[in-house]
CSV table of N, CA and C in Angstrom, one decimal:
chain,number,residue,atom,x,y,z
A,107,MET,N,-24.5,-18.0,-7.6
A,107,MET,CA,-24.7,-18.0,-6.3
A,107,MET,C,-24.8,-16.7,-5.5
A,108,PRO,N,-25.7,-16.5,-4.5
A,108,PRO,CA,-26.0,-15.3,-4.1
A,108,PRO,C,-24.8,-15.0,-3.1
A,109,ASN,N,-24.3,-15.8,-2.5
A,109,ASN,CA,-23.3,-15.6,-1.4
A,109,ASN,C,-21.7,-15.6,-2.1
A,110,GLU,N,-21.7,-15.8,-3.5
A,110,GLU,CA,-20.4,-15.8,-4.0
A,110,GLU,C,-19.7,-14.5,-4.0
A,111,VAL,N,-18.3,-14.4,-3.7
A,111,VAL,CA,-17.5,-13.3,-3.7
A,111,VAL,C,-17.0,-13.1,-5.0
A,112,LEU,N,-16.8,-11.8,-5.6
A,112,LEU,CA,-16.3,-11.5,-6.9
A,112,LEU,C,-14.9,-11.0,-6.4
A,113,VAL,N,-13.9,-11.6,-6.9
A,113,VAL,CA,-12.5,-11.3,-6.8
A,113,VAL,C,-11.8,-10.7,-7.9
A,114,LEU,N,-11.5,-9.3,-7.8
A,114,LEU,CA,-10.8,-8.8,-8.9
A,114,LEU,C,-9.2,-9.0,-8.6
A,115,ALA,N,-8.7,-9.9,-9.4
A,115,ALA,CA,-7.2,-10.5,-9.2
A,115,ALA,C,-6.4,-10.2,-10.4
A,116,TYR,N,-5.1,-10.3,-10.2
A,116,TYR,CA,-4.0,-10.4,-11.4
A,116,TYR,C,-3.2,-11.7,-11.0
A,117,SER,N,-3.0,-12.4,-12.0
A,117,SER,CA,-2.3,-13.7,-11.9
A,117,SER,C,-0.9,-13.5,-11.5
A,118,GLY,N,-0.3,-12.4,-11.9
A,118,GLY,CA,1.1,-12.3,-11.5
A,118,GLY,C,1.4,-11.5,-10.3
A,119,CYS,N,0.3,-11.7,-9.5
A,119,CYS,CA,0.4,-10.8,-8.1
A,119,CYS,C,0.6,-12.0,-7.0
A,120,ASP,N,1.6,-11.9,-6.2
A,120,ASP,CA,1.7,-12.9,-5.2
A,120,ASP,C,0.7,-12.7,-4.2
A,121,THR,N,0.4,-11.4,-3.8
A,121,THR,CA,-0.8,-11.1,-2.7
A,121,THR,C,-2.2,-11.8,-3.3
A,122,CYS,N,-2.3,-11.6,-4.6
A,122,CYS,CA,-3.6,-12.2,-5.1
A,122,CYS,C,-3.7,-13.6,-4.9
A,123,ARG,N,-2.6,-14.4,-5.2
A,123,ARG,CA,-2.4,-15.8,-5.2
A,123,ARG,C,-2.8,-16.2,-3.8
A,124,LYS,N,-2.1,-15.5,-2.8
A,124,LYS,CA,-2.2,-15.8,-1.3
A,124,LYS,C,-3.7,-15.7,-1.0
A,125,ALA,N,-4.5,-14.6,-1.5
A,125,ALA,CA,-5.7,-14.5,-1.1
A,125,ALA,C,-6.7,-15.6,-1.8
A,126,LEU,N,-6.4,-16.0,-2.9
A,126,LEU,CA,-7.2,-16.9,-3.7
A,126,LEU,C,-7.0,-18.2,-2.9
A,127,LYS,N,-5.9,-18.6,-2.6
A,127,LYS,CA,-5.6,-19.7,-1.9
A,127,LYS,C,-6.4,-19.8,-0.3
A,128,TRP,N,-6.3,-18.8,0.2
A,128,TRP,CA,-7.1,-18.6,1.5
A,128,TRP,C,-8.4,-18.8,1.4
A,129,LEU,N,-9.1,-18.0,0.3
A,129,LEU,CA,-10.7,-18.3,0.0
A,129,LEU,C,-10.8,-19.8,-0.3
A,130,LYS,N,-10.0,-20.4,-1.0
A,130,LYS,CA,-10.2,-22.0,-1.2
A,130,LYS,C,-10.0,-22.7,0.1
A,131,GLU,N,-8.9,-22.4,0.8
A,131,GLU,CA,-9.0,-23.2,2.3
A,131,GLU,C,-10.0,-22.9,3.2
A,132,GLN,N,-10.6,-21.9,3.1
A,132,GLN,CA,-11.8,-21.2,4.1
A,132,GLN,C,-13.2,-21.9,3.4
A,133,GLY,N,-13.2,-22.4,2.0
A,133,GLY,CA,-14.2,-22.9,1.7
A,133,GLY,C,-15.3,-21.8,1.2
A,134,VAL,N,-14.7,-20.4,0.8
A,134,VAL,CA,-15.6,-19.3,0.4
A,134,VAL,C,-15.8,-19.5,-1.1
A,135,ALA,N,-17.0,-19.6,-1.5
A,135,ALA,CA,-17.3,-19.7,-3.1
A,135,ALA,C,-16.9,-18.1,-3.7
A,136,HIS,N,-16.2,-18.4,-4.6
A,136,HIS,CA,-15.8,-16.9,-5.2
A,136,HIS,C,-15.7,-17.1,-6.6
A,137,GLN,N,-15.6,-16.0,-7.4
A,137,GLN,CA,-15.5,-16.1,-8.8
A,137,GLN,C,-14.3,-14.9,-9.1
A,138,VAL,N,-13.5,-15.2,-10.0
A,138,VAL,CA,-12.2,-14.3,-10.3
A,138,VAL,C,-12.4,-13.7,-11.5
A,139,ARG,N,-12.3,-12.5,-11.5
A,139,ARG,CA,-12.4,-11.6,-12.6
A,139,ARG,C,-10.9,-11.0,-12.6
A,140,PRO,N,-10.3,-11.1,-14.0
A,140,PRO,CA,-8.8,-10.7,-14.1
A,140,PRO,C,-8.8,-9.1,-14.3
A,141,ILE,N,-8.2,-8.6,-13.2
A,141,ILE,CA,-8.2,-6.9,-13.1
A,141,ILE,C,-7.6,-6.3,-14.3
A,142,VAL,N,-6.6,-7.0,-14.8
A,142,VAL,CA,-5.8,-6.1,-15.8
A,142,VAL,C,-6.7,-6.3,-17.1
A,143,ASP,N,-7.2,-7.3,-17.3
A,143,ASP,CA,-8.2,-7.5,-18.7
A,143,ASP,C,-9.5,-6.9,-18.5
A,144,MET,N,-10.1,-6.8,-17.3
A,144,MET,CA,-11.5,-6.3,-16.9
A,144,MET,C,-11.2,-5.4,-15.5
A,145,PRO,N,-10.8,-4.2,-15.9
A,145,PRO,CA,-10.6,-3.5,-14.6
A,145,PRO,C,-11.9,-2.8,-14.2
A,146,PRO,N,-12.2,-2.5,-12.9
A,146,PRO,CA,-13.3,-2.0,-12.5
A,146,PRO,C,-13.9,-0.9,-13.2
A,147,THR,N,-15.2,-0.8,-13.6
A,147,THR,CA,-15.7,0.4,-14.3
A,147,THR,C,-15.8,1.4,-13.4
A,148,VAL,N,-15.9,2.6,-14.0
A,148,VAL,CA,-16.1,3.9,-13.3
A,148,VAL,C,-17.5,3.9,-12.5
A,149,ALA,N,-18.5,3.1,-13.1
A,149,ALA,CA,-19.8,3.1,-12.3
A,149,ALA,C,-19.5,1.9,-11.0
A,150,GLU,N,-18.9,1.0,-11.2
A,150,GLU,CA,-18.5,0.0,-10.1
A,150,GLU,C,-17.7,0.8,-9.1
A,151,LEU,N,-16.7,1.5,-9.6
A,151,LEU,CA,-16.0,2.2,-8.6
A,151,LEU,C,-16.8,3.2,-7.7
A,152,GLU,N,-17.7,3.8,-8.4
A,152,GLU,CA,-18.5,5.0,-7.7
A,152,GLU,C,-19.3,4.2,-6.5
A,153,GLN,N,-19.7,2.9,-6.7
A,153,GLN,CA,-20.4,2.3,-5.7
A,153,GLN,C,-19.4,1.4,-4.8
A,154,TRP,N,-18.3,0.9,-5.3
A,154,TRP,CA,-17.5,0.1,-4.4
A,154,TRP,C,-16.8,1.1,-3.4
A,155,ILE,N,-16.2,2.1,-3.8
A,155,ILE,CA,-15.3,2.9,-3.1
A,155,ILE,C,-16.1,3.4,-1.6
A,156,PRO,N,-17.1,3.9,-1.8
A,156,PRO,CA,-18.0,4.2,-0.4
A,156,PRO,C,-18.1,2.9,0.4
A,157,ARG,N,-18.5,1.9,-0.2
A,157,ARG,CA,-18.9,0.6,0.3
A,157,ARG,C,-17.5,0.1,1.2
A,158,SER,N,-16.3,0.3,0.5
A,158,SER,CA,-15.2,0.0,1.0
A,158,SER,C,-14.7,0.6,2.3
A,159,GLY,N,-15.2,1.8,2.6
A,159,GLY,CA,-14.9,2.3,3.7
A,159,GLY,C,-13.5,3.1,3.8
A,160,VAL,N,-12.8,3.0,2.6
A,160,VAL,CA,-11.7,3.7,2.5
A,160,VAL,C,-11.6,4.8,1.4
A,161,SER,N,-10.8,5.8,1.3
A,161,SER,CA,-11.0,6.8,0.2
A,161,SER,C,-10.3,6.2,-1.1
A,162,VAL,N,-10.6,6.9,-2.1
A,162,VAL,CA,-10.2,6.4,-3.4
A,162,VAL,C,-8.7,6.4,-3.5
A,163,ARG,N,-8.1,7.2,-2.7
A,163,ARG,CA,-6.5,7.3,-2.7
A,163,ARG,C,-5.8,5.9,-2.2
A,164,LYS,N,-6.7,5.2,-1.3
A,164,LYS,CA,-6.3,4.0,-0.6
A,164,LYS,C,-6.5,2.9,-1.6
A,165,TRP,N,-7.0,3.2,-2.8
A,165,TRP,CA,-7.4,2.3,-3.8
A,165,TRP,C,-6.1,2.2,-4.8
A,166,LEU,N,-5.3,3.0,-4.7
A,166,LEU,CA,-3.9,2.8,-5.7
A,166,LEU,C,-3.2,2.2,-5.0
A,167,ASN,N,-2.5,1.2,-6.2
A,167,ASN,CA,-1.4,0.2,-5.8
A,167,ASN,C,-0.1,1.2,-5.9
A,168,THR,N,0.2,1.8,-4.9
A,168,THR,CA,1.5,2.7,-4.9
A,168,THR,C,2.8,2.1,-4.9
A,169,SER,N,3.0,0.8,-5.1
A,169,SER,CA,4.1,0.0,-5.4
A,169,SER,C,4.3,-0.5,-6.8
A,170,GLY,N,3.3,-0.1,-7.5
A,170,GLY,CA,3.3,-0.7,-8.9
A,170,GLY,C,3.8,0.2,-9.9
A,171,GLN,N,4.1,-0.2,-11.2
A,171,GLN,CA,4.8,0.5,-12.3
A,171,GLN,C,3.9,1.5,-12.9
A,172,SER,N,2.3,1.3,-12.7
A,172,SER,CA,1.5,2.3,-13.4
A,172,SER,C,1.8,3.4,-12.5
A,173,TYR,N,1.6,3.3,-11.1
A,173,TYR,CA,1.6,4.4,-10.3
A,173,TYR,C,2.8,5.2,-10.5
A,174,ARG,N,4.2,4.7,-10.6
A,174,ARG,CA,5.4,5.3,-10.8
A,174,ARG,C,5.4,6.0,-12.0
A,175,ALA,N,4.7,5.5,-13.1
A,175,ALA,CA,4.7,6.1,-14.3
A,175,ALA,C,3.9,7.5,-14.2
A,176,LEU,N,2.8,7.5,-13.4
A,176,LEU,CA,1.9,8.7,-13.3
A,176,LEU,C,2.8,9.6,-12.5
A,177,GLY,N,3.7,9.2,-11.5
A,177,GLY,CA,4.4,10.1,-10.5
A,177,GLY,C,3.4,10.4,-9.3
A,178,LYS,N,4.0,10.6,-8.0
A,178,LYS,CA,3.4,10.9,-6.9
A,178,LYS,C,2.9,12.2,-7.1
A,179,ALA,N,3.8,13.4,-7.7
A,179,ALA,CA,3.1,14.6,-7.8
A,179,ALA,C,1.9,14.6,-8.5
A,180,LYS,N,1.8,14.1,-9.7
A,180,LYS,CA,0.5,13.9,-10.6
A,180,LYS,C,-0.6,13.4,-9.6
A,181,VAL,N,-0.6,12.4,-8.8
A,181,VAL,CA,-1.3,11.6,-8.3
A,181,VAL,C,-2.0,12.5,-7.1
A,182,ASP,N,-1.0,13.1,-6.6
A,182,ASP,CA,-1.2,14.2,-5.3
A,182,ASP,C,-2.3,15.4,-5.8
A,183,ALA,N,-2.0,15.8,-7.2
A,183,ALA,CA,-2.7,16.8,-7.6
A,183,ALA,C,-3.9,16.4,-8.3
A,184,ALA,N,-4.2,15.3,-8.5
A,184,ALA,CA,-5.5,14.8,-9.1
A,184,ALA,C,-6.8,14.8,-8.2
A,185,SER,N,-7.8,15.2,-8.9
A,185,SER,CA,-9.0,15.1,-8.1
A,185,SER,C,-9.6,13.7,-7.8
A,186,ASP,N,-10.6,13.4,-6.8
A,186,ASP,CA,-10.8,12.1,-6.8
A,186,ASP,C,-11.6,11.4,-8.1
A,187,ALA,N,-12.3,12.2,-9.0
A,187,ALA,CA,-12.9,12.0,-10.2
A,187,ALA,C,-11.8,11.6,-11.1
A,188,GLU,N,-10.6,12.2,-11.0
A,188,GLU,CA,-9.7,11.7,-12.2
A,188,GLU,C,-9.0,10.4,-11.7
A,189,LEU,N,-8.8,10.4,-10.5
A,189,LEU,CA,-8.3,9.0,-9.8
A,189,LEU,C,-9.2,7.8,-10.3
A,190,VAL,N,-10.6,8.2,-10.3
A,190,VAL,CA,-11.5,6.9,-10.3
A,190,VAL,C,-11.3,6.6,-11.9
A,191,SER,N,-11.1,7.6,-12.9
A,191,SER,CA,-11.1,7.3,-14.2
A,191,SER,C,-9.8,6.6,-14.5
A,192,TRP,N,-8.8,6.8,-13.8
A,192,TRP,CA,-7.4,6.2,-14.0
A,192,TRP,C,-7.7,4.9,-13.6
A,193,LEU,N,-8.2,4.6,-12.4
A,193,LEU,CA,-8.4,3.4,-11.8
A,193,LEU,C,-9.2,2.4,-12.9
A,194,ALA,N,-10.2,3.1,-13.4
A,194,ALA,CA,-11.0,2.4,-14.4
A,194,ALA,C,-10.3,1.9,-15.7
A,195,ALA,N,-9.3,2.8,-15.8
A,195,ALA,CA,-8.4,2.5,-17.1
A,195,ALA,C,-7.5,1.6,-17.0
A,196,ASP,N,-6.9,1.5,-16.0
A,196,ASP,CA,-5.7,0.7,-15.7
A,196,ASP,C,-5.7,-0.2,-14.5
A,197,GLY,N,-6.2,-1.4,-14.6
A,197,GLY,CA,-6.2,-2.6,-13.5
A,197,GLY,C,-5.0,-2.5,-12.8
A,198,LYS,N,-3.9,-2.5,-13.3
A,198,LYS,CA,-2.7,-2.6,-12.6
A,198,LYS,C,-2.4,-1.4,-11.5
A,199,LEU,N,-3.3,-0.3,-11.7
A,199,LEU,CA,-3.1,0.9,-10.8
A,199,LEU,C,-3.9,0.6,-9.6
A,200,VAL,N,-4.8,-0.4,-9.6
A,200,VAL,CA,-5.7,-0.7,-8.4
A,200,VAL,C,-5.0,-1.7,-7.4
A,201,LYS,N,-5.1,-1.2,-6.2
A,201,LYS,CA,-4.5,-2.1,-5.2
A,201,LYS,C,-5.3,-3.4,-5.1
A,202,ARG,N,-4.8,-4.3,-5.1
A,202,ARG,CA,-5.3,-5.7,-5.1
A,202,ARG,C,-4.9,-6.8,-4.3
A,203,PRO,N,-5.8,-7.8,-3.9
A,203,PRO,CA,-7.1,-8.1,-4.8
A,203,PRO,C,-8.2,-7.1,-4.3
A,204,VAL,N,-9.2,-7.1,-4.9
A,204,VAL,CA,-10.5,-6.5,-4.5
A,204,VAL,C,-11.6,-7.5,-4.2
A,205,ALA,N,-12.2,-7.7,-3.2
A,205,ALA,CA,-13.2,-8.8,-3.0
A,205,ALA,C,-14.6,-8.0,-2.9
A,206,VAL,N,-15.7,-8.4,-3.6
A,206,VAL,CA,-16.8,-7.6,-3.5
A,206,VAL,C,-17.7,-8.7,-3.1
A,207,THR,N,-18.5,-8.4,-2.1
A,207,THR,CA,-19.7,-9.3,-1.5
A,207,THR,C,-20.9,-8.4,-1.4
A,208,GLY,N,-22.1,-9.0,-1.1
A,208,GLY,CA,-23.2,-8.2,-1.0
A,208,GLY,C,-23.3,-6.9,-0.4
A,209,GLY,N,-22.6,-6.9,0.6
A,209,GLY,CA,-22.5,-5.8,1.4
A,209,GLY,C,-21.2,-4.9,1.6
A,210,ALA,N,-19.9,-5.6,1.3
A,210,ALA,CA,-18.8,-5.0,1.7
A,210,ALA,C,-17.9,-5.2,0.6
A,211,VAL,N,-16.9,-4.2,0.6
A,211,VAL,CA,-15.8,-4.4,-0.4
A,211,VAL,C,-14.5,-4.4,0.3
A,212,LEU,N,-13.6,-5.1,0.1
A,212,LEU,CA,-12.3,-5.2,0.5
A,212,LEU,C,-11.3,-5.0,-0.4
A,213,VAL,N,-10.4,-4.2,-0.1
A,213,VAL,CA,-9.2,-3.5,-1.0
A,213,VAL,C,-7.9,-4.1,-0.4
A,214,GLY,N,-7.2,-4.9,-1.0
A,214,GLY,CA,-6.1,-5.7,-0.4
A,214,GLY,C,-6.4,-6.8,0.4
A,215,PHE,N,-5.3,-7.4,0.5
A,215,PHE,CA,-5.7,-9.1,1.3
A,215,PHE,C,-5.1,-8.8,2.7
A,216,GLN,N,-6.0,-8.6,3.5
A,216,GLN,CA,-5.9,-8.7,5.1
A,216,GLN,C,-6.5,-9.7,5.6
A,217,PRO,N,-6.0,-11.0,6.0
A,217,PRO,CA,-6.6,-12.2,6.3
A,217,PRO,C,-7.5,-12.1,7.3
A,218,GLU,N,-7.3,-11.2,8.3
A,218,GLU,CA,-8.2,-11.1,9.7
A,218,GLU,C,-9.5,-10.4,9.0
A,219,ALA,N,-9.4,-9.2,8.3
A,219,ALA,CA,-10.3,-8.5,7.7
A,219,ALA,C,-11.4,-9.5,6.9
A,220,TRP,N,-10.6,-10.3,5.9
A,220,TRP,CA,-11.4,-11.0,5.0
A,220,TRP,C,-12.0,-12.1,5.8
A,221,ALA,N,-11.5,-12.8,6.9
A,221,ALA,CA,-12.2,-13.6,7.8
A,221,ALA,C,-13.4,-13.2,8.4
A,222,ARG,N,-13.2,-11.9,9.2
A,222,ARG,CA,-14.3,-11.2,9.7
A,222,ARG,C,-15.6,-11.0,8.6
A,223,VAL,N,-15.2,-10.7,7.4
A,223,VAL,CA,-16.1,-10.2,6.5
A,223,VAL,C,-16.9,-11.4,5.6
A,224,LEU,N,-16.0,-12.2,5.1
A,224,LEU,CA,-16.3,-13.1,4.2
A,224,LEU,C,-16.7,-14.5,4.6
A,225,THR,N,-16.2,-14.9,5.8
A,225,THR,CA,-16.7,-16.3,6.5
A,225,THR,C,-17.9,-15.9,7.3
A,226,ALA,N,-18.3,-14.6,7.8
A,226,ALA,CA,-19.4,-14.3,8.5
A,226,ALA,C,-20.6,-14.3,7.4
A,227,ALA,N,-20.4,-13.9,6.0
A,227,ALA,CA,-21.3,-13.7,4.9
A,227,ALA,C,-21.6,-15.0,4.7
A,228,ARG,N,-21.2,-16.2,4.9
A,228,ARG,CA,-21.6,-17.5,4.5
A,228,ARG,C,-22.7,-18.0,5.3
């Protein structure tokens, strides 16, 4: 489907479950990609980060174990290219869910933003 939304989500994530429920309730066609098993590639991130309108650092799941394992100091010292490679290597490091449409990329679930972008795209 040309208007189908790709959603990168983790089944153990409450926020992801809320987002998927919201998509279903809104009738938004979507395909789910398990972010832990199939994290975004470096090439995808290089396209999606600029389209998201937020910096690569806003893509980090700062409340997760992967982030804590790296440590704030190491993350703060990392270049954007290093962060992209870490995000591509560990789907749990990515703030989720990520919704990808033809024109926009949404990071994290904010119902108002999702409604503005995803229901207008239908």
